[in-house]
Amino acid sequence: MQNQIIPDEAVISLRKVSTRFGDHLVHSELDLDVRRAEVFALIGGSGSGKSTLLREMILLQRPSSGTIQVLGVDLHKLGADEARALRLRWGVMFQQGGLFGSLTVKENIGLPLREHTQLRDGLIDEIAAWKLSLTGLAPEVGAQYPSELSGGMMKRASLARALALDPELLFLDEPTAGLDPDSAAGIDELVRKLRDLFGLTIVMITHDLDLLWQVTDRVAVLAEGKVQGLGSMTELQKMDTPAIRQFFDGPRGRAAQQQAGQIPTLVASPF
Amino acid sequence: MKPSSVPPAIAQPTSREIMLSGAWTVNGVDAIQSQLDAFVPAQTALDVDGAGIEALDTAGAWILHKFLARLRDQGAVVEVHNLRSEFARLLEVVAEHVADQPAPATSKSPTGFAHIGRNTMAGMEQTVALFSFVGASASAFGGCLAHPSRFRWRAILFNIRSAGFDALPIVGLLSFLLGIVVAYQGADQLRRYGANIFVVDLVGLSMLREFAPLITAIIIAGRSGSAYAAQIGTMSVTEEIDAMRTIGIEPLELLVLPKIMALVIALPLLTVFADVFGVFGGMIMARAQLGVDFSEFIHRFAKAISVTAYLVGIGKAPAFAAIITVIGCFQGFRTKGGADSVGRQTTRSVVQSIFLVIVVDALFSIAFSALGI
């Protein structure tokens, strides 16, 4: 919040990023920019390298070649201290939550604060309880252990932990995967709310068409190691690349578009 | 978060005005907390001027919110001016989401008798669960005996290899060293009485009757018992056990019975192996320290050590094997929750199986002496 929002400024930029596992080329000279305060989604079939790309952005993996800049810092030339400082500026929500099983939910959320600030324990607990309620969880959940939570609660708790240090950048790995439609809709709304409230830049991997239509500003379609298409869902819809068509032309794709009001439903009009 | 340059501050130029300034962020707000707590409003109408606030994050907003809420609770009419619009917005959000802080769970740590009682109940519950697990395994075994095709021979053979054959080097080495130690400890005493040749009785009886079965069981409890607990524990955390049940495979038949049968076969064999190496270690020490050479040693061994001593030793091994596998598998099945639970149950399985092995060994000794064996 202490940063002014400069529209169109790139928060993440990838240049000529290539990744190979043995003989298998996952990304070949891929370029990508994520702008400040946008909700950005990576989509693509399984094995298209979305997760690998995300892991490379959050310093869990290194590309074979190419440069990645996040928040103006070049990930390639990073020392241990700089890496640590950078890690405090983003939050990551993992697909399975990644909550620590030996800590309660509230302790999980308070952990980054306990590690990286000098706040008093009482205050940390209060802030953790507040973040919990921000993500829509009941206060009692704070005292529970992750193994006692349902899938949707786990994702919300994980999101609350990702938000603990007020990050500028939020990475979400499949935020709605494995959730019932109701909880998924709740996550849609939460993502939107967070972006509006804090001016967060959000990068996510998702297959959820509703989430894509309702929340994202721009979407990149990954296939064959490259970005096949980039733009808002409405723009992507008009593109002809097979990898993109595949996404929109399935029955589920059409249903989600209708719901988002992009295609008129087939109701006979009097004229 | 970037380190804030100006620490947060609060000032009161007139009794009506409160001026806030600086960066109210997670790195600095701790300092202001005590000042805020000590603040006493001079009158009921207060104007808070937030123009000086340069940065505000959720931690800062939370503290500010608490402060304002306290003033209002004390009956003051507080108005906030000149706060930057995004900060004002954040403050609103904080106010919206104020969770009714649940009262910190007042579970007093149990004292004295309550503590003893709780532990006793937990211990009893576990004992009952252990017996029912033994019962369930026995009935599964009975079911398999009625339909021998349900025995998983491949799994049994695999377990014999992993728990038995693969453990040969470590069992051999440790019992060899144990034989050396026993002979070495006895050597001095025996030499004093000129009873050098009795080192054979010492090494032979102690290795065959006690040390070889015990050291083998302890090694296997640490090596295989822990592996059983960890394997089954991880499988129950990842719902593999439930999946097995829904597919119609009885987990006891697939996971427990082959392990018990394999170890009941393998542990006596390992004990024989340990006997050989232990006595061999003693032999080497006897020659080096007491001048009892190999042929003399073996001649005396045949006379002094009865077959009973050998059979008593390996006869205990199947009982130890059953204890190790049953405890390992039982603790594995009791795993609930996540990764740390797997670790806890694995530790428990090793501690309990070694404990029970030694207890049962003591019971065997009492029984044998009563029977005069």
Short mmCIF file of C-alpha atoms in Angstrom, two decimals, chain A residues 15-245:
data_model
loop_
_atom_site.label_atom_id
_atom_site.label_comp_id
_atom_site.label_asym_id
_atom_site.label_seq_id
_atom_site.Cartn_x
_atom_site.Cartn_y
_atom_site.Cartn_z
CA ARG A 15 12.60 -12.73 -21.10
CA LYS A 16 13.62 -15.69 -23.24
CA VAL A 17 13.01 -18.14 -20.46
CA SER A 18 13.82 -21.73 -21.39
CA THR A 19 13.47 -24.72 -19.13
CA ARG A 20 14.47 -28.23 -19.94
CA PHE A 21 14.23 -31.44 -17.98
CA GLY A 22 16.70 -33.80 -19.60
CA ASP A 23 15.66 -33.91 -23.24
CA HIS A 24 12.24 -32.50 -22.60
CA LEU A 25 11.92 -28.81 -23.40
CA VAL A 26 9.23 -27.30 -21.17
CA HIS A 27 9.61 -23.63 -22.08
CA SER A 28 11.42 -22.38 -25.13
CA GLU A 29 12.42 -18.71 -25.07
CA LEU A 30 9.22 -17.61 -23.44
CA ASP A 31 8.45 -13.91 -22.89
CA LEU A 32 5.80 -12.67 -20.50
CA ASP A 33 4.91 -9.52 -18.56
CA VAL A 34 2.57 -9.15 -15.62
CA ARG A 35 1.43 -5.60 -14.88
CA ARG A 36 0.91 -4.01 -11.52
CA ALA A 37 -2.48 -4.48 -9.85
CA GLU A 38 -3.87 -6.86 -12.38
CA VAL A 39 -5.28 -10.33 -11.91
CA PHE A 40 -3.29 -12.47 -14.25
CA ALA A 41 -3.94 -16.12 -15.01
CA LEU A 42 -1.78 -18.79 -16.61
CA ILE A 43 -3.71 -21.52 -18.34
CA GLY A 44 -2.74 -24.46 -20.50
CA GLY A 45 -3.11 -28.20 -20.70
CA SER A 46 -1.45 -30.47 -18.19
CA GLY A 47 2.26 -30.72 -18.85
CA SER A 48 2.35 -27.31 -20.53
CA GLY A 49 4.70 -25.99 -17.83
CA LYS A 50 2.39 -23.62 -15.95
CA SER A 51 3.40 -24.89 -12.55
CA THR A 52 7.07 -24.91 -13.47
CA LEU A 53 6.78 -21.32 -14.63
CA LEU A 54 5.11 -20.34 -11.36
CA ARG A 55 7.81 -22.12 -9.37
CA GLU A 56 10.45 -20.23 -11.32
CA MET A 57 8.77 -16.92 -10.48
CA ILE A 58 8.77 -17.68 -6.75
CA LEU A 59 12.39 -18.82 -6.54
CA LEU A 60 11.68 -22.49 -6.03
CA GLN A 61 13.27 -23.46 -9.31
CA ARG A 62 15.64 -21.90 -11.79
CA PRO A 63 15.09 -21.71 -15.52
CA SER A 64 17.77 -23.27 -17.73
CA SER A 65 18.32 -19.93 -19.43
CA GLY A 66 16.71 -16.51 -19.73
CA THR A 67 15.99 -13.83 -17.16
CA ILE A 68 13.12 -13.34 -14.76
CA GLN A 69 12.51 -10.05 -12.98
CA VAL A 70 10.06 -9.87 -10.10
CA LEU A 71 9.27 -6.53 -8.43
CA GLY A 72 12.21 -5.05 -10.28
CA VAL A 73 14.69 -7.59 -8.93
CA ASP A 74 16.57 -9.92 -11.24
CA LEU A 75 16.11 -13.40 -9.83
CA HIS A 76 19.24 -14.65 -11.48
CA LYS A 77 21.72 -12.48 -9.59
CA LEU A 78 20.12 -12.79 -6.18
CA GLY A 79 22.15 -13.24 -2.99
CA ALA A 80 20.70 -15.05 0.01
CA ASP A 81 19.75 -11.84 1.86
CA GLU A 82 18.15 -10.26 -1.19
CA ALA A 83 16.23 -13.44 -1.85
CA ARG A 84 14.93 -13.38 1.69
CA ALA A 85 13.91 -9.75 1.43
CA LEU A 86 12.15 -10.44 -1.84
CA ARG A 87 10.30 -13.43 -0.44
CA LEU A 88 8.73 -11.20 2.21
CA ARG A 89 7.18 -9.10 -0.52
CA TRP A 90 5.06 -11.85 -2.01
CA GLY A 91 2.64 -14.44 -0.71
CA VAL A 92 2.06 -17.86 -2.15
CA MET A 93 -0.96 -20.08 -1.76
CA PHE A 94 -0.19 -23.66 -2.66
CA GLN A 95 -2.60 -26.07 -4.25
CA GLN A 96 -2.75 -28.35 -1.22
CA GLY A 97 -2.56 -25.41 1.16
CA GLY A 98 0.94 -26.11 2.43
CA LEU A 99 -0.21 -25.42 5.99
CA PHE A 100 2.02 -26.85 8.70
CA GLY A 101 0.29 -29.80 10.29
CA SER A 102 1.85 -29.34 13.69
CA LEU A 103 0.56 -25.78 14.11
CA THR A 104 -2.98 -24.51 14.52
CA VAL A 105 -4.46 -22.38 11.77
CA LYS A 106 -3.88 -19.22 13.77
CA GLU A 107 -0.25 -20.15 14.44
CA ASN A 108 0.17 -20.90 10.75
CA ILE A 109 -1.09 -17.44 9.82
CA GLY A 110 1.00 -15.77 12.51
CA LEU A 111 4.18 -17.63 11.58
CA PRO A 112 5.49 -15.14 8.99
CA LEU A 113 4.85 -12.29 11.44
CA ARG A 114 6.59 -14.14 14.26
CA GLU A 115 9.58 -14.91 12.04
CA HIS A 116 10.04 -11.59 10.37
CA THR A 117 8.76 -8.88 12.69
CA GLN A 118 9.24 -7.87 16.30
CA LEU A 119 5.56 -7.67 17.09
CA ARG A 120 4.33 -8.95 20.43
CA ASP A 121 2.63 -12.35 20.54
CA GLY A 122 -0.71 -10.91 21.60
CA LEU A 123 -0.71 -8.51 18.69
CA ILE A 124 0.28 -11.24 16.25
CA ASP A 125 -2.64 -13.34 17.40
CA GLU A 126 -5.00 -10.42 16.92
CA ILE A 127 -3.71 -9.72 13.44
CA ALA A 128 -3.89 -13.43 12.56
CA ALA A 129 -7.51 -13.55 13.78
CA TRP A 130 -8.27 -10.51 11.69
CA LYS A 131 -6.75 -12.00 8.54
CA LEU A 132 -8.75 -15.11 9.22
CA SER A 133 -11.95 -13.14 9.23
CA LEU A 134 -10.85 -11.21 6.13
CA THR A 135 -10.69 -14.51 4.26
CA GLY A 136 -14.15 -15.38 5.51
CA LEU A 137 -13.36 -17.99 8.12
CA ALA A 138 -15.04 -18.20 11.50
CA PRO A 139 -12.90 -17.25 14.50
CA GLU A 140 -13.16 -20.79 15.96
CA VAL A 141 -11.25 -22.12 12.95
CA GLY A 142 -8.13 -20.43 14.28
CA ALA A 143 -7.75 -22.95 17.06
CA GLN A 144 -8.12 -25.96 14.76
CA TYR A 145 -5.38 -27.96 13.11
CA PRO A 146 -5.13 -28.09 9.31
CA SER A 147 -6.06 -31.78 9.25
CA GLU A 148 -9.46 -30.89 10.70
CA LEU A 149 -10.32 -28.44 7.91
CA SER A 150 -12.35 -28.99 4.77
CA GLY A 151 -10.80 -28.27 1.37
CA GLY A 152 -12.33 -24.82 1.06
CA MET A 153 -11.34 -23.80 4.57
CA MET A 154 -7.83 -25.04 3.95
CA LYS A 155 -7.51 -22.81 0.88
CA ARG A 156 -8.83 -19.80 2.75
CA ALA A 157 -6.49 -20.41 5.67
CA SER A 158 -3.59 -20.79 3.27
CA LEU A 159 -4.59 -17.52 1.63
CA ALA A 160 -4.72 -15.82 5.03
CA ARG A 161 -1.16 -16.97 5.69
CA ALA A 162 -0.04 -15.75 2.28
CA LEU A 163 -1.48 -12.33 3.22
CA ALA A 164 0.17 -12.21 6.63
CA LEU A 165 2.90 -9.75 5.69
CA ASP A 166 0.77 -7.60 3.38
CA PRO A 167 2.47 -8.77 0.21
CA GLU A 168 2.51 -6.71 -2.96
CA LEU A 169 2.23 -9.79 -5.07
CA LEU A 170 0.14 -12.87 -4.57
CA PHE A 171 0.62 -16.21 -6.30
CA LEU A 172 -2.25 -18.67 -6.30
CA ASP A 173 -1.83 -22.21 -7.50
CA GLU A 174 -5.21 -23.62 -8.51
CA PRO A 175 -7.17 -21.61 -5.94
CA THR A 176 -10.49 -23.33 -6.69
CA ALA A 177 -9.38 -26.84 -7.66
CA GLY A 178 -11.19 -29.51 -5.70
CA LEU A 179 -13.78 -27.14 -4.25
CA ASP A 180 -17.54 -27.31 -4.50
CA PRO A 181 -19.08 -24.58 -6.69
CA ASP A 182 -20.22 -22.64 -3.67
CA SER A 183 -16.76 -22.46 -2.07
CA ALA A 184 -15.25 -21.79 -5.49
CA ALA A 185 -17.56 -18.82 -5.95
CA GLY A 186 -16.47 -17.63 -2.50
CA ILE A 187 -12.85 -17.73 -3.61
CA ASP A 188 -13.73 -15.79 -6.81
CA GLU A 189 -15.18 -13.07 -4.69
CA LEU A 190 -12.29 -13.12 -2.25
CA VAL A 191 -9.72 -12.70 -5.01
CA ARG A 192 -11.63 -9.79 -6.44
CA LYS A 193 -11.98 -8.20 -3.03
CA LEU A 194 -8.27 -8.51 -2.29
CA ARG A 195 -7.31 -6.92 -5.56
CA ASP A 196 -9.70 -4.02 -4.99
CA LEU A 197 -8.73 -3.52 -1.37
CA PHE A 198 -5.00 -3.73 -1.46
CA GLY A 199 -4.19 -3.10 -5.09
CA LEU A 200 -2.52 -6.50 -5.13
CA THR A 201 -1.05 -7.99 -8.23
CA ILE A 202 -2.33 -11.54 -8.43
CA VAL A 203 -0.85 -14.29 -10.55
CA MET A 204 -2.69 -17.57 -10.64
CA ILE A 205 -2.81 -20.91 -12.29
CA THR A 206 -6.33 -22.10 -12.79
CA HIS A 207 -8.56 -24.23 -14.96
CA ASP A 208 -11.70 -22.83 -13.47
CA LEU A 209 -13.53 -21.14 -16.33
CA ASP A 210 -15.83 -19.23 -14.01
CA LEU A 211 -12.88 -17.79 -12.16
CA LEU A 212 -11.25 -16.87 -15.46
CA TRP A 213 -14.32 -15.08 -16.79
CA GLN A 214 -15.32 -13.38 -13.57
CA VAL A 215 -12.07 -12.24 -12.09
CA THR A 216 -9.08 -12.11 -14.40
CA ASP A 217 -7.88 -9.07 -16.28
CA ARG A 218 -5.49 -10.89 -18.57
CA VAL A 219 -4.85 -14.51 -19.32
CA ALA A 220 -1.84 -16.20 -20.93
CA VAL A 221 -2.34 -19.51 -22.70
CA LEU A 222 0.72 -21.75 -22.52
CA ALA A 223 1.31 -24.54 -25.00
CA GLU A 224 4.34 -26.06 -26.67
CA GLY A 225 6.71 -24.07 -24.50
CA LYS A 226 5.42 -20.69 -25.63
CA VAL A 227 2.73 -18.21 -24.79
CA GLN A 228 0.17 -18.94 -27.49
CA GLY A 229 -2.15 -16.10 -26.67
CA LEU A 230 -2.35 -13.23 -24.23
CA GLY A 231 -5.22 -10.92 -23.43
CA SER A 232 -8.53 -10.63 -21.68
CA MET A 233 -10.89 -13.57 -21.97
CA THR A 234 -12.97 -11.64 -24.50
CA GLU A 235 -9.90 -11.03 -26.64
CA LEU A 236 -8.70 -14.61 -26.37
CA GLN A 237 -12.10 -15.82 -27.41
CA LYS A 238 -11.64 -14.19 -30.80
CA MET A 239 -8.26 -15.78 -31.48
CA ASP A 240 -7.87 -18.73 -33.81
CA THR A 241 -4.85 -20.57 -32.38
CA PRO A 242 -5.81 -24.22 -31.89
CA ALA A 243 -4.49 -24.32 -28.31
CA ILE A 244 -6.83 -21.47 -27.41
CA ARG A 245 -9.84 -22.74 -29.38
#
